[in-house]
Each structure stands twice: as C-alpha cells, then as structure tokens.
CSV table of C-alpha atoms in Angstrom, one decimal:
chain,number,residue,atom,x,y,z
A,1,MET,CA,79.6,163.3,112.3
A,2,LEU,CA,77.9,163.3,115.8
A,3,ARG,CA,74.4,163.6,115.4
A,4,LEU,CA,72.7,165.7,118.4
A,5,SER,CA,69.4,164.3,117.6
A,6,ARG,CA,70.5,160.8,118.5
A,7,LEU,CA,71.8,161.6,122.1
A,8,PRO,CA,69.6,160.3,125.0
A,9,ARG,CA,66.7,162.8,126.0
A,10,LEU,CA,68.0,163.1,129.6
A,11,LEU,CA,71.5,164.1,128.6
A,12,LEU,CA,70.1,166.8,126.2
A,13,VAL,CA,68.0,168.1,129.2
A,14,LEU,CA,70.6,168.1,131.5
A,15,ALA,CA,72.8,170.0,128.9
A,16,PHE,CA,69.8,172.6,128.7
A,17,LEU,CA,69.7,172.9,132.6
A,18,VAL,CA,73.3,173.5,132.8
A,19,GLY,CA,73.3,176.0,130.0
A,20,THR,CA,70.6,177.9,131.8
A,21,LEU,CA,72.5,177.9,135.2
A,22,LEU,CA,75.6,179.1,133.5
A,23,PHE,CA,73.7,182.0,131.7
A,24,GLY,CA,72.0,182.9,134.8
A,25,PHE,CA,75.0,183.0,137.3
A,26,SER,CA,77.1,184.6,134.6
A,27,GLY,CA,74.4,187.4,134.2
A,28,ALA,CA,74.3,187.7,137.9
A,29,ALA,CA,78.1,188.0,138.0
A,30,LEU,CA,78.2,190.7,135.6
A,31,GLN,CA,76.0,192.9,137.8
A,32,THR,CA,77.7,192.1,141.1
A,33,PRO,CA,80.9,194.4,141.9
A,34,GLU,CA,82.1,192.1,144.4
A,35,TRP,CA,83.3,189.8,141.8
A,36,GLY,CA,86.0,192.2,140.7
A,37,ALA,CA,88.4,190.7,138.3
A,38,TRP,CA,86.3,187.5,137.9
A,39,ARG,CA,83.8,189.6,136.0
A,40,VAL,CA,86.0,189.3,132.8
A,41,PHE,CA,85.1,185.5,132.6
A,42,ALA,CA,81.2,186.3,133.0
A,43,LEU,CA,80.6,187.3,129.3
A,44,PRO,CA,82.4,184.3,127.8
A,45,ALA,CA,80.6,182.1,130.2
A,46,MET,CA,77.4,183.8,129.4
A,47,ALA,CA,77.8,183.1,125.6
A,48,ALA,CA,78.7,179.6,126.3
A,49,GLY,CA,75.6,179.0,128.4
A,50,PHE,CA,73.4,180.6,125.8
A,51,LEU,CA,74.9,178.3,123.0
A,52,LEU,CA,74.6,175.4,125.2
A,53,GLN,CA,70.9,176.3,125.7
A,54,ALA,CA,70.2,176.8,122.0
A,55,VAL,CA,72.0,173.7,120.8
A,56,SER,CA,70.2,171.4,123.2
A,57,LEU,CA,67.0,173.1,122.6
A,58,VAL,CA,67.2,172.4,118.8
A,59,ALA,CA,68.1,168.9,119.4
A,60,LEU,CA,65.4,168.2,121.6
A,61,LEU,CA,62.8,169.8,119.1
A,62,GLY,CA,64.4,168.1,116.5
A,63,ARG,CA,63.7,164.7,117.8
A,64,ARG,CA,61.0,162.4,116.5
A,65,GLY,CA,58.8,160.4,118.8
C-alpha cells in the first residue's frame, strides 16, 4: 500500500493547494446563479477538494523530520 507520508513534501503541498482551490471555487459556484446546470457538479467537487485538503494535511503533519 502506498504510504502518503513517503511522498515528497512539495507534492503534498501542491495537493493541499489544489484542494483549497477546488473547495473555494466550488463554494463560489454554489452561490452564483449564472452557473445554472453546472452547479450540480459543485457539491461533489467541493467534497473532493475538502478530502484532498484533509488527506494531504494529515500526510504533511505525519511526516517526521
């Protein structure tokens, strides 16, 4: 099984930033009426962004050294 704590620190930081952007833009899309039918995808994308943030943050905090 892949151990997340063995991934390079830069990759984990980038994953956290991508999760932050995904979470933020999805939240903004939920509040914007112009998005129309695309708003259906905003909630799953927001959840994916949150999970990406959580997993990468736990992996970063779990690193030693």
